[in-house]
C-alpha positions as semicolon CSV with decimal commas, in nm:
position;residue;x (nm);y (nm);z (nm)
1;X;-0,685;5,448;-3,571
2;X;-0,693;5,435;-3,182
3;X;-0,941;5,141;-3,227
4;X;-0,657;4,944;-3,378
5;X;-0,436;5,025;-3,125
6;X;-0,616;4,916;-2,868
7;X;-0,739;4,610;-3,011
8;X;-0,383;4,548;-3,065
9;X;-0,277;4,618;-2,692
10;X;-0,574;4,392;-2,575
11;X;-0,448;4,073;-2,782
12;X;-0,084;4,200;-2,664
13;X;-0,186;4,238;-2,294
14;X;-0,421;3,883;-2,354
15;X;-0,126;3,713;-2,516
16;X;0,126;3,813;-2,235
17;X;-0,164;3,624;-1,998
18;X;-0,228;3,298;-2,182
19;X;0,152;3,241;-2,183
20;X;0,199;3,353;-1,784
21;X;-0,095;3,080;-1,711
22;X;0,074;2,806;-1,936
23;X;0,378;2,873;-1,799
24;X;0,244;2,862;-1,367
25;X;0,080;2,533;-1,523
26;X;0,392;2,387;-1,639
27;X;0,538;2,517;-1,320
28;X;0,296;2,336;-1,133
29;X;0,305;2,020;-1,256
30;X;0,671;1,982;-1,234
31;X;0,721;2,032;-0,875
32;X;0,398;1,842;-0,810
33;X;0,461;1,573;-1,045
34;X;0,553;1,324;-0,792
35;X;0,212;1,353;-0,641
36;X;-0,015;1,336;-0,907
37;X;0,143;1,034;-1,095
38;X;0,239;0,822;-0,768
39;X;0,136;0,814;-0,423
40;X;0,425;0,756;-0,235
41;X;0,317;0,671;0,170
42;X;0,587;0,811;0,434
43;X;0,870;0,557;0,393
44;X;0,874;0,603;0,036
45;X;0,694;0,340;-0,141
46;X;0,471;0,422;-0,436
47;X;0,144;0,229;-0,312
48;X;-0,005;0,370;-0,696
49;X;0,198;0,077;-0,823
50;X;0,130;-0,169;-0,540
51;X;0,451;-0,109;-0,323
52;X;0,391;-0,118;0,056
53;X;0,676;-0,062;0,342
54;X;0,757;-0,407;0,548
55;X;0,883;-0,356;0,854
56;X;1,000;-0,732;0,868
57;X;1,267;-0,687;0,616
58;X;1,270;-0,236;0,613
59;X;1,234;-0,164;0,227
60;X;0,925;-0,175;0,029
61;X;0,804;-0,485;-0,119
62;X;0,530;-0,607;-0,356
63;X;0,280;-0,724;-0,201
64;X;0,091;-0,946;-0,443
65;X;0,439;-1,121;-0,562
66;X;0,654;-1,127;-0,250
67;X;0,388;-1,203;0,013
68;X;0,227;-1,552;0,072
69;X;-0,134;-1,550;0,050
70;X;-0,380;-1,683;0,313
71;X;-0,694;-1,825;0,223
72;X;-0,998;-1,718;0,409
73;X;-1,098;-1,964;0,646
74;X;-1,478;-2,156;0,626
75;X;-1,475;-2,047;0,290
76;X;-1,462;-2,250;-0,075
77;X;-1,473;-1,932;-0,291
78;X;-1,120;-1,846;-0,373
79;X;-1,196;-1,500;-0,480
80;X;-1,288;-1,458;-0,156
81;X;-1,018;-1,150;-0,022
82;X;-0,725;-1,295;0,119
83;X;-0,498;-1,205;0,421
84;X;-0,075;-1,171;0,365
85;X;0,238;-1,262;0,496
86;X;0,635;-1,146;0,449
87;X;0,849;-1,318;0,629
88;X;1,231;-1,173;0,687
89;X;1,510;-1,330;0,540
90;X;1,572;-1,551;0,849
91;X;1,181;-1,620;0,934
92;X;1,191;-1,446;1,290
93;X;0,980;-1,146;1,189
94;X;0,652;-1,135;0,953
95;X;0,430;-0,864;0,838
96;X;0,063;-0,949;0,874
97;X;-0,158;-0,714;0,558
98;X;-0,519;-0,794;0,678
99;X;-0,805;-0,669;0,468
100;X;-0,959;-0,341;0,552
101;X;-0,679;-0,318;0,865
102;X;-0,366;-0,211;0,921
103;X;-0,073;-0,462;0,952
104;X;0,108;-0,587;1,205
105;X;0,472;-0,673;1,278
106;X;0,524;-0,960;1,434
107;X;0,792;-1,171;1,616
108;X;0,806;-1,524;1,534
109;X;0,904;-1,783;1,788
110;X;0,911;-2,168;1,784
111;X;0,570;-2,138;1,970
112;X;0,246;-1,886;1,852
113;X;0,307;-1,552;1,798
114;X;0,036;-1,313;1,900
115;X;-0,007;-0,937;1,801
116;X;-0,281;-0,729;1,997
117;X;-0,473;-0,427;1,842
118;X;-0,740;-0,193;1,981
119;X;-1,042;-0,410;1,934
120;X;-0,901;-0,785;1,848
121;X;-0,609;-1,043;1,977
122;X;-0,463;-1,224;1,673
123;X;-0,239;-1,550;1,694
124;X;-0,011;-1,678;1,430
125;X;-0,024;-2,063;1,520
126;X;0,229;-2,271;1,364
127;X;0,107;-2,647;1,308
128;X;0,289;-2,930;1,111
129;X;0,041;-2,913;0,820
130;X;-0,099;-2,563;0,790
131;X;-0,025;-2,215;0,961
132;X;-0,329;-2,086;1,106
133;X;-0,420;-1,710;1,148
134;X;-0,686;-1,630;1,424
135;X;-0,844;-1,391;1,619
136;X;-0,985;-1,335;1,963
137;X;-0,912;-1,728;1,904
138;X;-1,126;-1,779;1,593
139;X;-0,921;-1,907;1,251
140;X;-0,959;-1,659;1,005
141;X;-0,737;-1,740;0,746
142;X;-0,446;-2,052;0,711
143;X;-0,241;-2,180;0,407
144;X;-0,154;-2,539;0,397
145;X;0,227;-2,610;0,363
């Protein structure tokens, strides 16, 4: 008779256990549930679902629809990976996305714009026919207009 009884309080006592752990698991992925189905950078933006934060128009934009793709330069493979621009709404600031890089912010005048990281100088150059993207003076990427 006591074996019963304590088989019963072990299935009792392992009972009460599977439900605590189901329940600190349900817990869990409630409060965390932002962070394991999106990964939201510090302005925001869920990158998981291709948002990024521009700082030329301060929300978060898609990239691959709202930006305008530049074609690698010295190149006839258009898979080849492809540098970005978003402009602001009145074309005086653009974010630059660069692969592999960070991104730059830059201020557009009528002339070139140039934006200077650690270990390269790059120049937005402005021409009738294409815009040109270089650096340290060396075109890198350009879409024709």
């Amino acid at each position: 008779m006591n074996e019963k009884k304590a088989y019963k309080a072990f299935n009792v006592v392992m009972l009460a256990i599977l439900i605590l752990v189901g329940l600190g698991l349900a817990v869990s992925i409630f409060l965390t549930k932002s962070s394991l189905y999106s990964k939201k950078d510090k302005y925001g933006c869920d990158n998981s679902a291709g948002y990024a934060y521009s700082f030329a128009r301060g929300q978060c934009v898609l990239i691959y629809k709202e930006a305008v793709g530049m074609l690698k330069s010295n190149s006839n493979n258009p898979n080849d990976v492809k540098a970005f621009l978003i402009f602001s709404k009145n074309y005086k600031t653009a974010d630059i996305f660069l692969p592999n890089r960070t991104y730059a912010l830059l201020t557009l005048s009528d002339n070139d714009s140039i934006w200077v990281d650690n270990s390269s100088t790059y120049s937005l150059i402005n021409m009738s026919d294409k815009l040109i993207l270089q650096e340290n003076g060396t075109e890198i990427y350009f879409i024709n207009r």
